[in-house]
Amino acid sequence: DAKTTQPNSMESNEEEPVHLPCNHSTISGTDYIHWYRQLPSQGPEYVIHGLTSNVNNRMASLAIAEDRKSSTLILHRATLRDAAVYYCILTRNSGYALNFGKGTSLLVTP
Amino acid sequence: DSGVTQTPKHLITATGQRVTLRCSPRSGDLSVYWYQQSLDQGLQFLIHYYNGEERAKGNILERFSAQQFPDLHSELNLSSLELGDSALYFCASSAQGTSYNEQFFGPGTRLTVL
């Protein structure tokens, strides 16, 4: 399975944009890029996913590099509630499970 | 609220014992996944069921087993418990059996083995 690399932690100020990077240099053509996050004391929750094109939803935007070897999750205005561990996960079109790595722990300060 | 329910919320038991964790998926979801989260191993996939049939196995120990019933709820059975089995166990559900469907996670069951 292709692996992802994320920074262990990042810090942001409240109401500032946050760019969370993910490297996946061994990604294959059929791998989808998913982002999930886990708030303290809660189960993980879906954030966004994409294949080749940039994606936007109400929570975030996903920017995918042209060669697909990296992607960036963008939170447009961080709030204190966005403090969580963010996981970048690759899934094959025929795969089912989410293989969580260590993720990036995001700290948001007022 | 994800719509996925898990019971019990907390479970404290002794080594060597057997426990059953229960998961009810979101209404209409056919897939149920079980994950284990521990401090040293992080979040790990255990097993996936789709409409009553086992679809995939991850790092699930032989002492652990699961099943999905006709009403689509699922149970994870953990036997001969060891101290290292202490962890948070999450259940997730999705509409179809493929990984590009969003998975909805329950609140988890915290298992403590003394």
JSON list of N, CA and C in Angstrom, two decimals, chain B residues 16-78:
[
{"chain": "B", "resi": 16, "resn": "GLY", "atom": "N", "xyz": [-8.08, -12.62, 30.91]},
{"chain": "B", "resi": 16, "resn": "GLY", "atom": "CA", "xyz": [-8.63, -13.95, 30.73]},
{"chain": "B", "resi": 16, "resn": "GLY", "atom": "C", "xyz": [-10.13, -13.98, 30.44]},
{"chain": "B", "resi": 17, "resn": "GLN", "atom": "N", "xyz": [-10.78, -12.85, 30.64]},
{"chain": "B", "resi": 17, "resn": "GLN", "atom": "CA", "xyz": [-12.22, -12.80, 30.43]},
{"chain": "B", "resi": 17, "resn": "GLN", "atom": "C", "xyz": [-12.57, -12.60, 28.96]},
{"chain": "B", "resi": 18, "resn": "ARG", "atom": "N", "xyz": [-13.89, -12.66, 28.67]},
{"chain": "B", "resi": 18, "resn": "ARG", "atom": "CA", "xyz": [-14.42, -12.47, 27.32]},
{"chain": "B", "resi": 18, "resn": "ARG", "atom": "C", "xyz": [-15.46, -11.35, 27.37]},
{"chain": "B", "resi": 19, "resn": "VAL", "atom": "N", "xyz": [-15.44, -10.49, 26.36]},
{"chain": "B", "resi": 19, "resn": "VAL", "atom": "CA", "xyz": [-16.42, -9.40, 26.28]},
{"chain": "B", "resi": 19, "resn": "VAL", "atom": "C", "xyz": [-16.97, -9.31, 24.87]},
{"chain": "B", "resi": 20, "resn": "THR", "atom": "N", "xyz": [-18.14, -8.68, 24.77]},
{"chain": "B", "resi": 20, "resn": "THR", "atom": "CA", "xyz": [-18.77, -8.44, 23.48]},
{"chain": "B", "resi": 20, "resn": "THR", "atom": "C", "xyz": [-19.09, -6.96, 23.35]},
{"chain": "B", "resi": 21, "resn": "LEU", "atom": "N", "xyz": [-18.62, -6.37, 22.25]},
{"chain": "B", "resi": 21, "resn": "LEU", "atom": "CA", "xyz": [-18.90, -4.97, 21.95]},
{"chain": "B", "resi": 21, "resn": "LEU", "atom": "C", "xyz": [-19.93, -4.95, 20.84]},
{"chain": "B", "resi": 22, "resn": "ARG", "atom": "N", "xyz": [-20.88, -4.00, 20.95]},
{"chain": "B", "resi": 22, "resn": "ARG", "atom": "CA", "xyz": [-21.97, -3.97, 19.99]},
{"chain": "B", "resi": 22, "resn": "ARG", "atom": "C", "xyz": [-21.96, -2.68, 19.20]},
{"chain": "B", "resi": 23, "resn": "CYS", "atom": "N", "xyz": [-22.35, -2.78, 17.94]},
{"chain": "B", "resi": 23, "resn": "CYS", "atom": "CA", "xyz": [-22.39, -1.61, 17.05]},
{"chain": "B", "resi": 23, "resn": "CYS", "atom": "C", "xyz": [-23.66, -1.64, 16.22]},
{"chain": "B", "resi": 24, "resn": "SER", "atom": "N", "xyz": [-24.35, -0.52, 16.17]},
{"chain": "B", "resi": 24, "resn": "SER", "atom": "CA", "xyz": [-25.49, -0.38, 15.27]},
{"chain": "B", "resi": 24, "resn": "SER", "atom": "C", "xyz": [-25.14, 0.66, 14.22]},
{"chain": "B", "resi": 25, "resn": "PRO", "atom": "N", "xyz": [-25.12, 0.29, 12.95]},
{"chain": "B", "resi": 25, "resn": "PRO", "atom": "CA", "xyz": [-24.73, 1.24, 11.91]},
{"chain": "B", "resi": 25, "resn": "PRO", "atom": "C", "xyz": [-25.82, 2.26, 11.65]},
{"chain": "B", "resi": 26, "resn": "ARG", "atom": "N", "xyz": [-25.49, 3.26, 10.85]},
{"chain": "B", "resi": 26, "resn": "ARG", "atom": "CA", "xyz": [-26.49, 4.24, 10.42]},
{"chain": "B", "resi": 26, "resn": "ARG", "atom": "C", "xyz": [-27.57, 3.50, 9.63]},
{"chain": "B", "resi": 27, "resn": "SER", "atom": "N", "xyz": [-28.76, 4.03, 9.69]},
{"chain": "B", "resi": 27, "resn": "SER", "atom": "CA", "xyz": [-29.87, 3.41, 8.98]},
{"chain": "B", "resi": 27, "resn": "SER", "atom": "C", "xyz": [-29.54, 3.31, 7.49]},
{"chain": "B", "resi": 28, "resn": "GLY", "atom": "N", "xyz": [-29.65, 2.11, 6.94]},
{"chain": "B", "resi": 28, "resn": "GLY", "atom": "CA", "xyz": [-29.41, 1.92, 5.52]},
{"chain": "B", "resi": 28, "resn": "GLY", "atom": "C", "xyz": [-27.99, 1.55, 5.15]},
{"chain": "B", "resi": 29, "resn": "ASP", "atom": "N", "xyz": [-27.02, 1.75, 6.06]},
{"chain": "B", "resi": 29, "resn": "ASP", "atom": "CA", "xyz": [-25.63, 1.40, 5.74]},
{"chain": "B", "resi": 29, "resn": "ASP", "atom": "C", "xyz": [-25.45, -0.12, 5.83]},
{"chain": "B", "resi": 30, "resn": "LEU", "atom": "N", "xyz": [-24.81, -0.68, 4.81]},
{"chain": "B", "resi": 30, "resn": "LEU", "atom": "CA", "xyz": [-24.62, -2.12, 4.76]},
{"chain": "B", "resi": 30, "resn": "LEU", "atom": "C", "xyz": [-23.24, -2.55, 5.28]},
{"chain": "B", "resi": 31, "resn": "SER", "atom": "N", "xyz": [-22.30, -1.63, 5.29]},
{"chain": "B", "resi": 31, "resn": "SER", "atom": "CA", "xyz": [-20.93, -1.96, 5.71]},
{"chain": "B", "resi": 31, "resn": "SER", "atom": "C", "xyz": [-20.68, -1.55, 7.14]},
{"chain": "B", "resi": 32, "resn": "VAL", "atom": "N", "xyz": [-20.01, -2.44, 7.87]},
{"chain": "B", "resi": 32, "resn": "VAL", "atom": "CA", "xyz": [-19.55, -2.13, 9.23]},
{"chain": "B", "resi": 32, "resn": "VAL", "atom": "C", "xyz": [-18.07, -2.45, 9.32]},
{"chain": "B", "resi": 33, "resn": "TYR", "atom": "N", "xyz": [-17.31, -1.52, 9.89]},
{"chain": "B", "resi": 33, "resn": "TYR", "atom": "CA", "xyz": [-15.87, -1.70, 10.08]},
{"chain": "B", "resi": 33, "resn": "TYR", "atom": "C", "xyz": [-15.58, -1.60, 11.57]},
{"chain": "B", "resi": 34, "resn": "TRP", "atom": "N", "xyz": [-14.59, -2.36, 12.03]},
{"chain": "B", "resi": 34, "resn": "TRP", "atom": "CA", "xyz": [-14.12, -2.25, 13.40]},
{"chain": "B", "resi": 34, "resn": "TRP", "atom": "C", "xyz": [-12.67, -1.80, 13.40]},
{"chain": "B", "resi": 35, "resn": "TYR", "atom": "N", "xyz": [-12.36, -0.84, 14.29]},
{"chain": "B", "resi": 35, "resn": "TYR", "atom": "CA", "xyz": [-11.00, -0.32, 14.45]},
{"chain": "B", "resi": 35, "resn": "TYR", "atom": "C", "xyz": [-10.63, -0.34, 15.93]},
{"chain": "B", "resi": 36, "resn": "GLN", "atom": "N", "xyz": [-9.34, -0.48, 16.17]},
{"chain": "B", "resi": 36, "resn": "GLN", "atom": "CA", "xyz": [-8.82, -0.43, 17.54]},
{"chain": "B", "resi": 36, "resn": "GLN", "atom": "C", "xyz": [-7.86, 0.75, 17.63]},
{"chain": "B", "resi": 37, "resn": "GLN", "atom": "N", "xyz": [-7.99, 1.54, 18.69]},
{"chain": "B", "resi": 37, "resn": "GLN", "atom": "CA", "xyz": [-7.06, 2.65, 18.90]},
{"chain": "B", "resi": 37, "resn": "GLN", "atom": "C", "xyz": [-6.38, 2.50, 20.25]},
{"chain": "B", "resi": 38, "resn": "SER", "atom": "N", "xyz": [-5.08, 2.30, 20.21]},
{"chain": "B", "resi": 38, "resn": "SER", "atom": "CA", "xyz": [-4.30, 2.24, 21.45]},
{"chain": "B", "resi": 38, "resn": "SER", "atom": "C", "xyz": [-3.19, 3.28, 21.37]},
{"chain": "B", "resi": 39, "resn": "LEU", "atom": "N", "xyz": [-2.61, 3.59, 22.52]},
{"chain": "B", "resi": 39, "resn": "LEU", "atom": "CA", "xyz": [-1.59, 4.64, 22.58]},
{"chain": "B", "resi": 39, "resn": "LEU", "atom": "C", "xyz": [-0.37, 4.28, 21.75]},
{"chain": "B", "resi": 40, "resn": "ASP", "atom": "N", "xyz": [0.03, 3.01, 21.80]},
{"chain": "B", "resi": 40, "resn": "ASP", "atom": "CA", "xyz": [1.26, 2.63, 21.10]},
{"chain": "B", "resi": 40, "resn": "ASP", "atom": "C", "xyz": [1.05, 2.27, 19.63]},
{"chain": "B", "resi": 41, "resn": "GLN", "atom": "N", "xyz": [-0.13, 1.76, 19.27]},
{"chain": "B", "resi": 41, "resn": "GLN", "atom": "CA", "xyz": [-0.36, 1.32, 17.89]},
{"chain": "B", "resi": 41, "resn": "GLN", "atom": "C", "xyz": [-1.16, 2.30, 17.05]},
{"chain": "B", "resi": 42, "resn": "GLY", "atom": "N", "xyz": [-1.78, 3.29, 17.69]},
{"chain": "B", "resi": 42, "resn": "GLY", "atom": "CA", "xyz": [-2.61, 4.21, 16.92]},
{"chain": "B", "resi": 42, "resn": "GLY", "atom": "C", "xyz": [-3.91, 3.55, 16.50]},
{"chain": "B", "resi": 43, "resn": "LEU", "atom": "N", "xyz": [-4.53, 4.08, 15.45]},
{"chain": "B", "resi": 43, "resn": "LEU", "atom": "CA", "xyz": [-5.80, 3.56, 14.95]},
{"chain": "B", "resi": 43, "resn": "LEU", "atom": "C", "xyz": [-5.53, 2.46, 13.94]},
{"chain": "B", "resi": 44, "resn": "GLN", "atom": "N", "xyz": [-6.01, 1.25, 14.24]},
{"chain": "B", "resi": 44, "resn": "GLN", "atom": "CA", "xyz": [-5.76, 0.12, 13.34]},
{"chain": "B", "resi": 44, "resn": "GLN", "atom": "C", "xyz": [-7.06, -0.53, 12.92]},
{"chain": "B", "resi": 45, "resn": "PHE", "atom": "N", "xyz": [-7.15, -0.88, 11.65]},
{"chain": "B", "resi": 45, "resn": "PHE", "atom": "CA", "xyz": [-8.30, -1.58, 11.11]},
{"chain": "B", "resi": 45, "resn": "PHE", "atom": "C", "xyz": [-8.29, -3.03, 11.58]},
{"chain": "B", "resi": 46, "resn": "LEU", "atom": "N", "xyz": [-9.43, -3.51, 12.02]},
{"chain": "B", "resi": 46, "resn": "LEU", "atom": "CA", "xyz": [-9.53, -4.89, 12.46]},
{"chain": "B", "resi": 46, "resn": "LEU", "atom": "C", "xyz": [-10.24, -5.77, 11.44]},
{"chain": "B", "resi": 47, "resn": "ILE", "atom": "N", "xyz": [-11.49, -5.40, 11.08]},
{"chain": "B", "resi": 47, "resn": "ILE", "atom": "CA", "xyz": [-12.28, -6.27, 10.22]},
{"chain": "B", "resi": 47, "resn": "ILE", "atom": "C", "xyz": [-13.43, -5.47, 9.61]},
{"chain": "B", "resi": 48, "resn": "HIS", "atom": "N", "xyz": [-13.88, -5.93, 8.43]},
{"chain": "B", "resi": 48, "resn": "HIS", "atom": "CA", "xyz": [-14.96, -5.27, 7.70]},
{"chain": "B", "resi": 48, "resn": "HIS", "atom": "C", "xyz": [-16.01, -6.29, 7.31]},
{"chain": "B", "resi": 49, "resn": "TYR", "atom": "N", "xyz": [-17.28, -5.96, 7.57]},
{"chain": "B", "resi": 49, "resn": "TYR", "atom": "CA", "xyz": [-18.41, -6.78, 7.13]},
{"chain": "B", "resi": 49, "resn": "TYR", "atom": "C", "xyz": [-19.29, -5.98, 6.19]},
{"chain": "B", "resi": 50, "resn": "TYR", "atom": "N", "xyz": [-19.80, -6.65, 5.18]},
{"chain": "B", "resi": 50, "resn": "TYR", "atom": "CA", "xyz": [-20.72, -6.02, 4.25]},
{"chain": "B", "resi": 50, "resn": "TYR", "atom": "C", "xyz": [-21.94, -6.92, 4.12]},
{"chain": "B", "resi": 51, "resn": "ASN", "atom": "N", "xyz": [-23.07, -6.41, 4.52]},
{"chain": "B", "resi": 51, "resn": "ASN", "atom": "CA", "xyz": [-24.35, -7.11, 4.40]},
{"chain": "B", "resi": 51, "resn": "ASN", "atom": "C", "xyz": [-24.26, -8.54, 4.93]},
{"chain": "B", "resi": 52, "resn": "GLY", "atom": "N", "xyz": [-23.63, -8.69, 6.06]},
{"chain": "B", "resi": 52, "resn": "GLY", "atom": "CA", "xyz": [-23.56, -9.98, 6.74]},
{"chain": "B", "resi": 52, "resn": "GLY", "atom": "C", "xyz": [-22.35, -10.83, 6.40]},
{"chain": "B", "resi": 53, "resn": "GLU", "atom": "N", "xyz": [-21.59, -10.43, 5.41]},
{"chain": "B", "resi": 53, "resn": "GLU", "atom": "CA", "xyz": [-20.44, -11.25, 5.01]},
{"chain": "B", "resi": 53, "resn": "GLU", "atom": "C", "xyz": [-19.13, -10.54, 5.32]},
{"chain": "B", "resi": 54, "resn": "GLU", "atom": "N", "xyz": [-18.15, -11.32, 5.75]},
{"chain": "B", "resi": 54, "resn": "GLU", "atom": "CA", "xyz": [-16.84, -10.75, 6.01]},
{"chain": "B", "resi": 54, "resn": "GLU", "atom": "C", "xyz": [-16.20, -10.34, 4.70]},
{"chain": "B", "resi": 55, "resn": "ARG", "atom": "N", "xyz": [-15.68, -9.09, 4.65]},
{"chain": "B", "resi": 55, "resn": "ARG", "atom": "CA", "xyz": [-15.09, -8.59, 3.41]},
{"chain": "B", "resi": 55, "resn": "ARG", "atom": "C", "xyz": [-13.57, -8.48, 3.49]},
{"chain": "B", "resi": 56, "resn": "ALA", "atom": "N", "xyz": [-13.07, -8.08, 4.64]},
{"chain": "B", "resi": 56, "resn": "ALA", "atom": "CA", "xyz": [-11.63, -7.90, 4.76]},
{"chain": "B", "resi": 56, "resn": "ALA", "atom": "C", "xyz": [-11.21, -7.99, 6.21]},
{"chain": "B", "resi": 57, "resn": "LYS", "atom": "N", "xyz": [-9.99, -8.48, 6.40]},
{"chain": "B", "resi": 57, "resn": "LYS", "atom": "CA", "xyz": [-9.43, -8.57, 7.74]},
{"chain": "B", "resi": 57, "resn": "LYS", "atom": "C", "xyz": [-8.16, -7.75, 7.80]},
{"chain": "B", "resi": 58, "resn": "GLY", "atom": "N", "xyz": [-7.99, -7.07, 8.91]},
{"chain": "B", "resi": 58, "resn": "GLY", "atom": "CA", "xyz": [-6.76, -6.33, 9.12]},
{"chain": "B", "resi": 58, "resn": "GLY", "atom": "C", "xyz": [-5.94, -6.99, 10.20]},
{"chain": "B", "resi": 59, "resn": "ASN", "atom": "N", "xyz": [-5.47, -6.19, 11.15]},
{"chain": "B", "resi": 59, "resn": "ASN", "atom": "CA", "xyz": [-4.63, -6.72, 12.23]},
{"chain": "B", "resi": 59, "resn": "ASN", "atom": "C", "xyz": [-5.47, -7.29, 13.36]},
{"chain": "B", "resi": 60, "resn": "ILE", "atom": "N", "xyz": [-6.34, -8.20, 13.05]},
{"chain": "B", "resi": 60, "resn": "ILE", "atom": "CA", "xyz": [-7.21, -8.76, 14.07]},
{"chain": "B", "resi": 60, "resn": "ILE", "atom": "C", "xyz": [-6.61, -10.04, 14.62]},
{"chain": "B", "resi": 61, "resn": "LEU", "atom": "N", "xyz": [-6.54, -10.12, 15.95]},
{"chain": "B", "resi": 61, "resn": "LEU", "atom": "CA", "xyz": [-5.97, -11.28, 16.60]},
{"chain": "B", "resi": 61, "resn": "LEU", "atom": "C", "xyz": [-6.92, -12.47, 16.49]},
{"chain": "B", "resi": 62, "resn": "GLU", "atom": "N", "xyz": [-6.36, -13.67, 16.59]},
{"chain": "B", "resi": 62, "resn": "GLU", "atom": "CA", "xyz": [-7.21, -14.88, 16.52]},
{"chain": "B", "resi": 62, "resn": "GLU", "atom": "C", "xyz": [-8.17, -14.96, 17.70]},
{"chain": "B", "resi": 63, "resn": "ARG", "atom": "N", "xyz": [-7.82, -14.29, 18.80]},
{"chain": "B", "resi": 63, "resn": "ARG", "atom": "CA", "xyz": [-8.70, -14.28, 19.99]},
{"chain": "B", "resi": 63, "resn": "ARG", "atom": "C", "xyz": [-9.93, -13.39, 19.79]},
{"chain": "B", "resi": 64, "resn": "PHE", "atom": "N", "xyz": [-9.89, -12.61, 18.72]},
{"chain": "B", "resi": 64, "resn": "PHE", "atom": "CA", "xyz": [-11.00, -11.69, 18.44]},
{"chain": "B", "resi": 64, "resn": "PHE", "atom": "C", "xyz": [-11.82, -12.25, 17.28]},
{"chain": "B", "resi": 65, "resn": "SER", "atom": "N", "xyz": [-13.12, -12.04, 17.33]},
{"chain": "B", "resi": 65, "resn": "SER", "atom": "CA", "xyz": [-13.98, -12.43, 16.22]},
{"chain": "B", "resi": 65, "resn": "SER", "atom": "C", "xyz": [-15.12, -11.43, 16.11]},
{"chain": "B", "resi": 66, "resn": "ALA", "atom": "N", "xyz": [-15.74, -11.41, 14.97]},
{"chain": "B", "resi": 66, "resn": "ALA", "atom": "CA", "xyz": [-16.85, -10.48, 14.78]},
{"chain": "B", "resi": 66, "resn": "ALA", "atom": "C", "xyz": [-17.90, -11.13, 13.91]},
{"chain": "B", "resi": 67, "resn": "GLN", "atom": "N", "xyz": [-19.08, -10.55, 13.93]},
{"chain": "B", "resi": 67, "resn": "GLN", "atom": "CA", "xyz": [-20.12, -10.97, 13.01]},
{"chain": "B", "resi": 67, "resn": "GLN", "atom": "C", "xyz": [-21.09, -9.83, 12.78]},
{"chain": "B", "resi": 68, "resn": "GLN", "atom": "N", "xyz": [-21.79, -9.89, 11.66]},
{"chain": "B", "resi": 68, "resn": "GLN", "atom": "CA", "xyz": [-22.83, -8.92, 11.35]},
{"chain": "B", "resi": 68, "resn": "GLN", "atom": "C", "xyz": [-24.13, -9.69, 11.17]},
{"chain": "B", "resi": 69, "resn": "PHE", "atom": "N", "xyz": [-25.15, -9.25, 11.86]},
{"chain": "B", "resi": 69, "resn": "PHE", "atom": "CA", "xyz": [-26.43, -9.97, 11.91]},
{"chain": "B", "resi": 69, "resn": "PHE", "atom": "C", "xyz": [-27.37, -9.50, 10.80]},
{"chain": "B", "resi": 70, "resn": "PRO", "atom": "N", "xyz": [-28.46, -10.25, 10.56]},
{"chain": "B", "resi": 70, "resn": "PRO", "atom": "CA", "xyz": [-29.40, -9.86, 9.50]},
{"chain": "B", "resi": 70, "resn": "PRO", "atom": "C", "xyz": [-29.95, -8.44, 9.64]},
{"chain": "B", "resi": 71, "resn": "ASP", "atom": "N", "xyz": [-30.06, -7.94, 10.87]},
{"chain": "B", "resi": 71, "resn": "ASP", "atom": "CA", "xyz": [-30.54, -6.56, 11.02]},
{"chain": "B", "resi": 71, "resn": "ASP", "atom": "C", "xyz": [-29.41, -5.56, 10.86]},
{"chain": "B", "resi": 72, "resn": "LEU", "atom": "N", "xyz": [-28.25, -6.03, 10.47]},
{"chain": "B", "resi": 72, "resn": "LEU", "atom": "CA", "xyz": [-27.03, -5.27, 10.13]},
{"chain": "B", "resi": 72, "resn": "LEU", "atom": "C", "xyz": [-26.23, -4.78, 11.34]},
{"chain": "B", "resi": 73, "resn": "HIS", "atom": "N", "xyz": [-26.71, -5.00, 12.56]},
{"chain": "B", "resi": 73, "resn": "HIS", "atom": "CA", "xyz": [-25.84, -4.64, 13.67]},
{"chain": "B", "resi": 73, "resn": "HIS", "atom": "C", "xyz": [-24.69, -5.63, 13.74]},
{"chain": "B", "resi": 74, "resn": "SER", "atom": "N", "xyz": [-23.63, -5.21, 14.39]},
{"chain": "B", "resi": 74, "resn": "SER", "atom": "CA", "xyz": [-22.43, -6.05, 14.44]},
{"chain": "B", "resi": 74, "resn": "SER", "atom": "C", "xyz": [-21.94, -6.19, 15.87]},
{"chain": "B", "resi": 75, "resn": "GLU", "atom": "N", "xyz": [-21.30, -7.29, 16.14]},
{"chain": "B", "resi": 75, "resn": "GLU", "atom": "CA", "xyz": [-20.69, -7.52, 17.44]},
{"chain": "B", "resi": 75, "resn": "GLU", "atom": "C", "xyz": [-19.23, -7.93, 17.27]},
{"chain": "B", "resi": 76, "resn": "LEU", "atom": "N", "xyz": [-18.40, -7.40, 18.14]},
{"chain": "B", "resi": 76, "resn": "LEU", "atom": "CA", "xyz": [-16.98, -7.75, 18.17]},
{"chain": "B", "resi": 76, "resn": "LEU", "atom": "C", "xyz": [-16.74, -8.50, 19.48]},
{"chain": "B", "resi": 77, "resn": "ASN", "atom": "N", "xyz": [-16.31, -9.73, 19.38]},
{"chain": "B", "resi": 77, "resn": "ASN", "atom": "CA", "xyz": [-16.06, -10.57, 20.54]},
{"chain": "B", "resi": 77, "resn": "ASN", "atom": "C", "xyz": [-14.56, -10.65, 20.81]},
{"chain": "B", "resi": 78, "resn": "LEU", "atom": "N", "xyz": [-14.19, -10.33, 22.03]},
{"chain": "B", "resi": 78, "resn": "LEU", "atom": "CA", "xyz": [-12.79, -10.37, 22.43]},
{"chain": "B", "resi": 78, "resn": "LEU", "atom": "C", "xyz": [-12.66, -11.39, 23.56]}
]
